Coordinates of C-alpha atoms and ligand atoms in Angstrom, one line a residue:
X1 CA 0.1 -0.4 0.1
X2 CA 3.1 2.1 0.2
X3 CA 4.8 1.9 -2.9
X4 CA 1.1 3.1 -4.4
X5 CA 0.4 5.8 -2.3
X6 CA 3.7 6.9 -2.8
X7 CA 3.6 6.9 -6.5
X8 CA 0.5 8.2 -6.2
X9 CA 2.1 11.5 -4.7
X10 CA 4.7 12.0 -7.2
X11 CA 2.5 11.6 -9.9
X12 CA -0.5 14.2 -9.3
X13 CA 1.0 17.1 -10.5
X14 CA 0.9 14.9 -13.8
X15 CA -2.5 13.4 -14.0
X16 CA -3.5 16.4 -13.0
X17 CA -7.3 16.3 -12.0
X18 CA -9.9 18.2 -12.7
X19 CA -11.3 20.6 -10.7
X20 CA -10.0 21.7 -6.5
X21 CA -10.7 18.3 -4.7
X22 CA -12.5 17.7 -1.8
X23 CA -9.5 15.9 0.3
X24 CA -6.4 14.4 -1.1
X25 CA -7.7 10.9 -0.5
X26 CA -10.9 11.5 -1.9
X27 CA -9.4 12.6 -4.9
X28 CA -6.3 9.9 -5.2
X29 CA -9.4 6.4 -5.3
X30 CA -9.7 6.8 -8.0
X31 CA -5.5 6.4 -9.0
X32 CA -5.2 3.8 -6.1
X33 CA -7.2 1.3 -7.9
X34 CA -6.2 2.0 -11.4
X35 CA -2.8 1.5 -9.8
X36 CA -3.6 -1.7 -7.1
X37 CA -5.1 -3.0 -10.8
X38 CA -1.9 -2.2 -13.2
X39 CA 0.1 -4.0 -9.7
X40 CA -1.6 -7.1 -9.6
X41 CA -2.1 -8.3 -13.0
X42 CA -4.3 -10.7 -13.5
X43 CA -5.6 -13.3 -11.1
X44 CA -5.3 -12.7 -6.8
X45 CA -4.2 -15.5 -4.6
X46 CA -6.2 -16.4 -2.8
X47 CA -4.8 -16.0 1.4
X48 CA -3.0 -13.9 -0.5
X49 CA -0.8 -16.9 -1.3
X50 CA 0.9 -17.2 2.4
X51 CA 0.8 -21.4 1.6
X52 CA 3.0 -21.1 -1.9
X53 CA 5.2 -24.3 -2.0
X54 CA 3.9 -25.4 1.9
X55 CA 3.4 -29.0 1.9
X56 CA 1.7 -31.7 3.3
X57 CA 3.1 -34.9 4.7
X58 CA 2.7 -38.2 6.1
X59 CA 4.3 -40.3 8.2
X60 CA 3.9 -42.8 10.1
X61 CA 6.6 -43.5 13.1
X62 CA 8.0 -47.2 13.2
X63 CA 8.7 -46.7 17.4
X64 CA 8.9 -44.7 19.5
X65 CA 11.8 -43.1 18.7
X66 CA 10.6 -42.8 16.1
X67 CA 7.3 -41.5 16.9
X68 CA 9.5 -38.8 20.4
X69 CA 11.5 -37.8 17.8
X70 CA 8.8 -36.7 15.4
X71 CA 7.4 -34.8 18.5
X72 CA 10.6 -33.1 19.3
X73 CA 11.3 -32.0 15.9
X74 CA 7.2 -30.6 15.0
X75 CA 7.7 -28.2 18.3
X76 CA 11.2 -26.9 16.9
X77 CA 9.1 -26.2 13.5
X78 CA 6.1 -25.2 15.1
X79 CA 4.0 -27.3 12.2
X80 CA 0.1 -28.0 11.6
X81 CA -0.9 -31.4 11.9
X82 CA -3.7 -32.2 10.4
X83 CA -3.3 -36.0 11.4
X84 CA -3.6 -36.7 14.9
X85 CA -5.0 -33.6 16.1
X86 CA -2.0 -33.0 18.5
X87 CA 1.8 -33.7 19.3
X88 CA 1.3 -35.6 21.8
X89 CA -1.5 -38.5 20.4
X90 CA 2.1 -39.0 18.0
X91 CA 3.1 -42.5 18.8
X92 CA 4.5 -45.4 17.1
X93 CA 2.3 -46.4 13.7
X94 CA -0.1 -43.2 13.7
X95 CA -0.6 -41.6 11.0
X96 CA 0.6 -38.5 11.1
X97 CA 0.2 -36.0 8.7
X98 CA 1.4 -32.6 9.2
X99 CA 1.6 -28.8 7.1
X100 CA 5.3 -27.3 7.0
X101 CA 5.5 -23.6 6.3
X102 CA 7.7 -23.9 3.0
X103 CA 10.4 -22.0 4.8
X104 CA 10.3 -24.8 7.8
X105 CA 10.0 -27.9 4.8
X106 CA 13.5 -28.5 3.9
X107 CA 14.9 -29.1 7.1
X108 CA 12.0 -31.7 8.5
X109 CA 13.0 -33.0 4.5
X110 CA 17.0 -33.3 5.7
X111 CA 16.4 -34.2 9.1
X112 CA 13.9 -36.6 7.8
X113 CA 16.3 -38.3 5.0
X114 CA 18.8 -38.4 7.7
X115 CA 16.8 -40.1 10.5
X116 CA 16.3 -42.4 7.8
X117 CA 12.4 -41.9 8.4
X118 CA 10.4 -42.7 5.8
X119 CA 7.8 -40.3 4.5
X120 CA 5.1 -39.6 1.5
X121 CA 4.2 -36.5 0.4
X122 CA 0.8 -36.3 0.2
X123 CA 0.3 -32.5 -1.6
X124 CA 3.0 -30.8 -3.4
X125 CA 2.3 -27.1 -3.3
X126 CA -0.2 -26.3 -0.3
X127 CA -1.0 -22.3 -2.5
X128 CA -1.8 -24.9 -6.0
X129 CA -3.6 -27.6 -4.0
X130 CA -6.0 -24.9 -2.8
X131 CA -6.5 -22.5 -6.2
X132 CA -6.6 -25.8 -7.9
X133 CA -9.0 -28.2 -5.6
X134 CA -11.8 -24.6 -5.3
X135 CA -13.4 -22.5 -7.1
X136 CA -13.6 -19.5 -4.9
X137 CA -12.4 -17.5 -7.9
X138 CA -14.9 -18.3 -10.1
X139 CA -17.5 -19.2 -7.5
X140 CA -19.4 -15.4 -7.8
X141 CA -20.9 -16.4 -11.5
X142 CA -22.0 -19.9 -10.1
X143 CA -23.4 -17.9 -7.3
X144 CA -25.6 -16.1 -8.6
X145 CA -27.2 -18.5 -10.3
X146 CA -30.7 -19.3 -9.3
X147 CA -31.4 -21.4 -6.2
X148 CA -28.9 -22.2 -3.7
X149 CA -26.2 -24.0 -4.7
X150 CA -25.2 -27.2 -2.6
X151 CA -22.2 -28.3 -4.5
X152 CA -20.0 -25.1 -3.2
X153 CA -18.8 -24.1 0.0
X154 CA -20.1 -21.6 0.9
X155 CA -18.7 -18.6 3.0
X156 CA -20.6 -17.8 6.9
X157 CA -22.5 -14.7 5.1
X158 CA -24.0 -16.9 2.9
X159 CA -25.2 -19.8 5.1
X160 CA -26.7 -17.0 6.6
X161 CA -28.8 -15.5 4.4
X162 CA -29.6 -18.8 3.4
X163 CA -31.6 -19.9 6.7
X164 CA -33.4 -16.1 6.7
X165 CA -34.6 -17.4 3.6
X166 CA -35.5 -21.0 4.8
X167 CA -37.4 -19.3 7.3
X168 CA -39.0 -17.7 5.8
X169 CA -40.3 -19.5 3.1
X170 CA -41.0 -22.6 4.2
X171 CA -42.3 -21.8 7.6
X172 CA -44.8 -24.6 8.5
X173 CA -41.5 -27.3 8.3
X174 CA -38.7 -23.7 9.8
X175 CA -38.4 -22.0 12.3
X176 CA -34.5 -20.3 13.0
X177 CA -34.0 -18.8 16.8
X178 CA -30.6 -17.5 17.8
X179 CA -29.4 -19.2 20.6
X180 CA -27.0 -16.4 21.9
X181 CA -23.5 -14.6 20.5
X182 CA -20.4 -15.6 19.7
X183 CA -16.9 -13.7 21.5
X184 CA -16.5 -11.6 17.7
X185 CA -20.7 -10.7 18.6
X186 CA -21.9 -12.8 15.5
X187 CA -25.4 -14.5 16.7
X188 CA -25.4 -17.6 16.9
X189 CA -28.4 -19.7 14.7
X190 CA -30.4 -22.6 15.0
X191 CA -32.7 -24.2 12.5
X192 CA -35.9 -26.0 14.0
X193 CA -37.3 -28.5 12.2
X194 CA -39.9 -30.3 11.6
X195 CA -43.6 -30.5 11.5
X196 CA -44.7 -28.1 14.4
X197 CA -47.7 -30.2 16.0
X198 CA -48.8 -29.3 19.8
X199 CA -48.3 -33.7 20.8
X200 CA -44.6 -34.1 23.0
X201 CA -42.0 -34.4 20.3
X202 CA -39.1 -35.7 20.9
X203 CA -35.9 -34.5 19.0
X204 CA -32.4 -34.5 17.6
X205 CA -29.6 -32.0 17.5
X206 CA -27.2 -32.0 14.8
X207 CA -24.4 -29.1 15.1
X208 CA -21.2 -29.0 12.2
X209 CA -18.2 -26.9 12.3
X210 CA -17.3 -27.2 15.9
X211 CA -13.3 -26.8 13.6
X212 CA -13.3 -24.5 11.9
X213 CA -11.5 -25.1 8.9
X214 CA -13.0 -28.4 8.6
X215 CA -15.8 -26.9 5.8
X216 CA -17.4 -30.7 4.4
X217 CA -18.9 -30.2 7.5
X218 CA -21.1 -27.4 7.0
X219 CA -21.5 -28.4 3.9
X220 CA -22.9 -31.0 5.0
X221 CA -25.5 -28.8 7.0
X222 CA -27.2 -27.6 4.3
X223 CA -27.3 -30.7 2.7
X224 CA -29.2 -32.8 5.1
X225 CA -31.8 -29.4 5.8
X226 CA -32.6 -29.0 1.7
X227 CA -32.7 -32.3 1.3
X228 CA -35.3 -32.9 4.4
X229 CA -37.6 -30.6 2.0
X230 CA -36.9 -31.4 -1.2
X231 CA -37.7 -35.1 -0.4
X232 CA -40.4 -34.6 2.9
X233 CA -43.8 -34.9 1.1
X234 CA -42.1 -37.5 -1.3
X235 CA -40.1 -40.1 0.8
X236 CA -42.2 -41.1 3.4
X237 CA -38.7 -42.1 5.6
X238 CA -38.2 -38.3 5.8
X239 CA -42.2 -37.3 6.2
X240 CA -42.2 -39.5 9.3
X241 CA -39.3 -37.9 10.9
X242 CA -40.1 -35.2 10.7
X243 CA -43.6 -35.6 11.4
X244 CA -42.3 -36.9 15.0
X245 CA -39.4 -35.8 15.5
X246 CA -38.0 -32.2 15.5
X247 CA -34.5 -31.7 14.8
X248 CA -32.4 -28.8 15.8
X249 CA -29.7 -27.5 13.5
X250 CA -26.7 -26.0 14.0
X251 CA -25.8 -25.3 10.5
X252 CA -22.3 -23.7 11.7
X253 CA -21.3 -23.6 15.5
X254 CA -17.7 -22.0 15.6
X255 CA -18.8 -19.0 12.9
X256 CA -16.1 -16.9 14.1
X257 CA -13.5 -19.3 13.6
X258 CA -15.2 -20.0 9.7
X259 CA -15.3 -16.5 9.1
X260 CA -11.5 -16.5 10.0
X261 CA -10.8 -19.7 8.1
X262 CA -12.1 -18.4 4.7
X263 CA -10.8 -14.5 5.0
X264 CA -7.8 -15.4 6.6
X265 CA -5.6 -18.7 7.7
X266 CA -7.4 -21.5 5.8
X267 CA -6.6 -24.2 8.1
X268 CA -7.2 -22.7 11.7
X269 CA -9.6 -24.4 14.3
X270 CA -10.8 -23.1 17.4
X271 CA -12.5 -20.1 17.9
X272 CA -11.5 -16.5 18.1
X273 CA -11.5 -15.5 21.8
X274 CA -8.4 -13.8 22.9
X275 CA -6.2 -14.9 26.7
X276 CA -5.2 -12.1 28.1
X277 CA -1.5 -13.5 28.8
X278 CA -0.2 -14.7 25.4
X279 CA -0.6 -12.9 21.5
X280 CA -2.3 -16.5 20.4
X281 CA -5.8 -16.2 20.5
X282 CA -8.5 -19.3 20.2
X283 CA -9.6 -22.5 21.9
X284 CA -10.6 -25.7 20.7
X285 CA -14.1 -25.8 20.7
X286 CA -14.4 -29.7 21.5
X287 CA -11.6 -29.8 24.3
X288 CA -13.6 -27.1 26.3
X289 CA -16.5 -29.0 27.1
X290 CA -17.3 -29.9 32.1
X291 CA -16.5 -32.6 31.0
X292 CA -13.2 -34.7 31.9
X293 CA -12.4 -30.9 30.9
X294 CA -8.7 -30.1 30.1
X295 CA -7.1 -34.1 31.3
X296 CA -5.7 -36.3 28.7
X297 CA -6.0 -35.4 25.4
X298 CA -6.3 -31.3 25.8
X299 CA -3.9 -28.9 26.3
X300 CA -3.4 -26.1 28.3
X301 CA -1.4 -23.6 26.5
X302 CA -3.5 -21.8 24.6
X303 CA -0.8 -21.3 21.5
X304 CA -1.6 -25.5 21.0
X305 CA -4.2 -26.5 19.2
X306 CA -6.5 -28.3 21.0
X307 CA -5.9 -26.1 23.6
X308 CA -9.1 -26.2 26.4
X309 CA -9.9 -22.6 27.5
X310 CA -9.1 -21.1 30.8
X311 CA -11.8 -23.0 32.6
X312 CA -14.9 -25.6 30.9
X313 CA -17.2 -23.5 27.9
X314 CA -15.0 -20.7 28.3
X315 CA -16.3 -19.8 25.3
X316 CA -19.4 -18.4 24.5
X317 CA -20.7 -20.9 21.4
X318 CA -19.6 -23.4 23.8
X319 CA -22.1 -21.4 27.0
X320 CA -24.6 -21.5 24.8
X321 CA -25.4 -24.7 22.5
X322 CA -24.3 -26.5 26.2
X323 CA -27.4 -24.0 28.0
X324 CA -29.7 -24.8 24.9
X325 CA -29.0 -28.4 26.1
X326 CA -29.1 -28.4 29.1
X327 CA -32.3 -26.6 28.6
X328 CA -33.8 -29.2 26.8
X329 CA -32.3 -32.8 27.4
X330 CA -35.3 -34.7 28.3
X331 CA -36.7 -34.7 25.0
X332 CA -33.6 -34.2 23.4
X333 CA -32.0 -38.0 22.2
X334 CA -29.6 -37.7 20.2
X335 CA -26.8 -36.2 19.8
X336 CA -24.8 -35.9 16.2
X337 CA -21.8 -34.0 15.7
X338 CA -20.3 -33.4 12.7
X339 CA -16.2 -32.9 11.8
X340 CA -13.6 -33.8 9.3
X341 CA -11.1 -35.9 8.0
X342 CA -10.6 -39.5 8.7
X343 CA -14.1 -41.6 7.8
X344 CA -15.6 -41.9 11.0
X345 CA -18.8 -42.8 13.8
X346 CA -18.0 -42.0 16.6
X347 CA -19.7 -42.5 20.0
X348 CA -18.7 -42.6 23.6
X349 CA -15.9 -42.3 25.3
X350 CA -14.1 -40.4 24.3
X351 CA -12.2 -39.5 27.9
X352 CA -11.7 -42.5 28.8
X353 CA -11.0 -46.6 27.8
X354 CA -14.4 -47.9 29.1
X355 CA -17.7 -49.0 27.6
X356 CA -21.1 -47.3 27.7
X357 CA -24.2 -48.6 30.0
X358 CA -26.5 -48.7 26.3
X359 CA -23.2 -50.1 24.5
X360 CA -25.4 -52.1 22.4
X361 CA -28.2 -50.1 21.8
X362 CA -25.4 -47.4 20.4
X363 CA -23.3 -49.9 18.9
X364 CA -25.4 -51.8 16.8
X365 CA -27.5 -48.1 15.5
X366 CA -23.7 -47.2 14.8
X367 CA -22.7 -51.1 13.2
X368 CA -26.3 -50.0 10.4
X369 CA -25.2 -46.8 10.1
X370 CA -21.8 -47.4 9.1
X371 CA -23.2 -50.1 6.2
X372 CA -26.6 -47.8 4.2
X373 CA -23.3 -45.2 4.7
X374 CA -21.2 -48.2 2.7
X375 CA -23.7 -48.9 0.8
X376 CA -23.9 -45.9 -1.5
X377 CA -20.5 -45.5 -3.2
X378 CA -18.7 -48.8 -0.9
X379 CA -17.1 -46.3 1.4
X380 CA -15.4 -47.8 4.2
X381 CA -15.7 -46.0 7.9
X382 CA -14.1 -47.3 10.8
X383 CA -16.8 -47.1 14.3
X384 CA -16.1 -47.7 17.4
X385 CA -15.8 -46.6 20.9
X386 CA -13.8 -42.6 20.2
X387 CA -11.0 -43.5 23.5
X388 CA -10.1 -46.8 21.1
X389 CA -11.2 -45.9 17.3
X390 CA -9.4 -41.9 17.5
X391 CA -8.0 -41.0 20.8
X392 CA -8.9 -40.1 24.4
X393 CA -9.4 -36.5 24.3
X394 CA -11.1 -34.6 27.3
X395 CA -13.6 -32.0 27.4
X396 CA -15.4 -33.2 23.8
X397 CA -19.8 -32.4 23.1
X398 CA -20.0 -35.8 22.4
X399 CA -18.9 -36.6 25.7
X400 CA -20.5 -34.1 27.5
X401 CA -24.2 -34.6 25.0
X402 CA -24.3 -38.8 27.1
X403 CA -23.2 -37.4 30.4
X404 CA -25.9 -35.3 30.2
X405 CA -28.4 -37.9 29.5
X406 CA -29.0 -37.8 25.4
X407 CA -28.8 -41.2 25.5
X408 CA -27.3 -42.1 21.4
X409 CA -24.2 -39.7 21.1
X410 CA -22.2 -39.9 17.5
X411 CA -19.5 -38.2 16.2
X412 CA -19.4 -38.0 13.0
X413 CA -15.2 -37.8 10.8
X414 CA -16.2 -37.3 7.4
X415 CA -14.5 -37.9 4.6
X416 CA -10.9 -38.5 3.6
X417 CA -9.0 -39.7 4.5
X418 CA -6.5 -37.4 4.0
X419 CA -5.8 -37.7 0.5
X420 CA -7.2 -34.0 0.1
X421 CA -7.8 -34.0 3.7
X422 CA -9.4 -30.8 4.8
X423 CA -9.1 -29.3 1.1
X424 CA -11.2 -31.7 0.0
X425 CA -12.8 -30.8 -3.7
X426 CA -16.0 -29.5 -4.1
X427 CA -16.8 -32.0 -6.7
X428 CA -17.2 -34.2 -3.3
X429 CA -19.9 -32.7 -1.6
X430 CA -22.4 -34.4 -3.3
X431 CA -21.5 -37.6 -2.6
X432 CA -20.1 -37.0 0.5
X433 CA -23.6 -35.5 2.0
X434 CA -25.4 -38.4 0.0
X435 CA -23.7 -40.9 1.6
X436 CA -23.5 -39.5 5.0
X437 CA -27.3 -39.1 4.8
X438 CA -27.9 -42.7 4.7
X439 CA -26.6 -43.3 7.6
X440 CA -28.4 -40.1 9.5
X441 CA -31.7 -41.0 8.5
X442 CA -31.1 -44.9 9.6
X443 CA -29.8 -43.3 12.8
X444 CA -32.7 -41.5 13.8
X445 CA -34.9 -44.1 12.2
X446 CA -33.1 -46.7 14.6
X447 CA -33.7 -44.4 17.6
X448 CA -37.9 -43.8 16.0
X449 CA -37.9 -47.3 17.1
X450 CA -37.2 -46.9 20.6
X451 CA -40.0 -46.5 22.8
X452 CA -38.6 -43.7 24.9
Ligands
LIG501 ZN1 -13.3 -31.7 14.3

């Protein structure tokens, strides 16, 4: 910007601006815009080209020594772990996907070669992958087409106006309300979906986008609403679901983080709250719940991606949802939370290796859901208790929901298994959501068969 201003100043006489400008800024604005265009011909890079040359590498430590060495260098290089979510989970045999900035990748590759640790490069140039996989730059045209496009990723603003629109046009089945405000003051909107009835109805809670960078998750919540409205009349199963149940759907839980992942850092995970003593911002909204809070699998360091926060429910987003669930826990029978990526269907416990009291009911629901999902395109999901299937993590929303009396609590880890990771291309939104829809309908129908 400085360069542009200087350039303008030295040329103001040569340009002979007509009339007497009221202010310098106003007079030079058109010029600024003109030179901005000249200085940036053709296309501009997304996110200011900040991921140019960055790599995503997969490593599977073959021994505890290798795991230890990796942990150490990850710490030193301040890498962005994609999988697992925290360095503390890196152990022998763990699939580790790591995003390394360009300036650190040489150091890491040299280290790996010297230590003869095998690795695979998943993404050679993250900036290129991001721009290739996304149609953000050309999306404007597709967006202005009639109707809402469910096969592209949408910004928070677009999702919120979509919700407002549905609330107006489908008032028979949809009621939108806000359960509070985010740290940065954005409304936390929820859609109540289902045929209105005076009779007592049980409910299912669905949230998407607890973690900002997992864009396929909010895309699924939107897809679910679309399918429900579209098939309510034609599909007896959907009609039954909407007639006998309410769905509370929160398409974007972590609104501030999601917005930030569109404007500043595509790979942001946490909320955006400030810390009084550290420069790092944000709390992991899936470690901030009052269930074995800040124990194993959560970090007490504000700069870590799994930071549990200064106290349970410190994040206004978490507090708002927890308050809502506490208030409605008597009729909410299922809690479903959507994440990415790993292709897993997880149920409690997350914080300990133990069997839940209603294990057989939950396990059979999961087994059937995973089979229904696979029947569409053959995509395999692993399923089981989160602690033994993924890793131990304390303070999660799923465990909290279960502990607060919601008998069916699940967390989905959607596609893929690391080929695209968080950059799942838009062309895979439709297949991913179609198969996931089968699993969700399956779990819901299972619920309807139960009397209580
Ligand atoms: Zn997640």
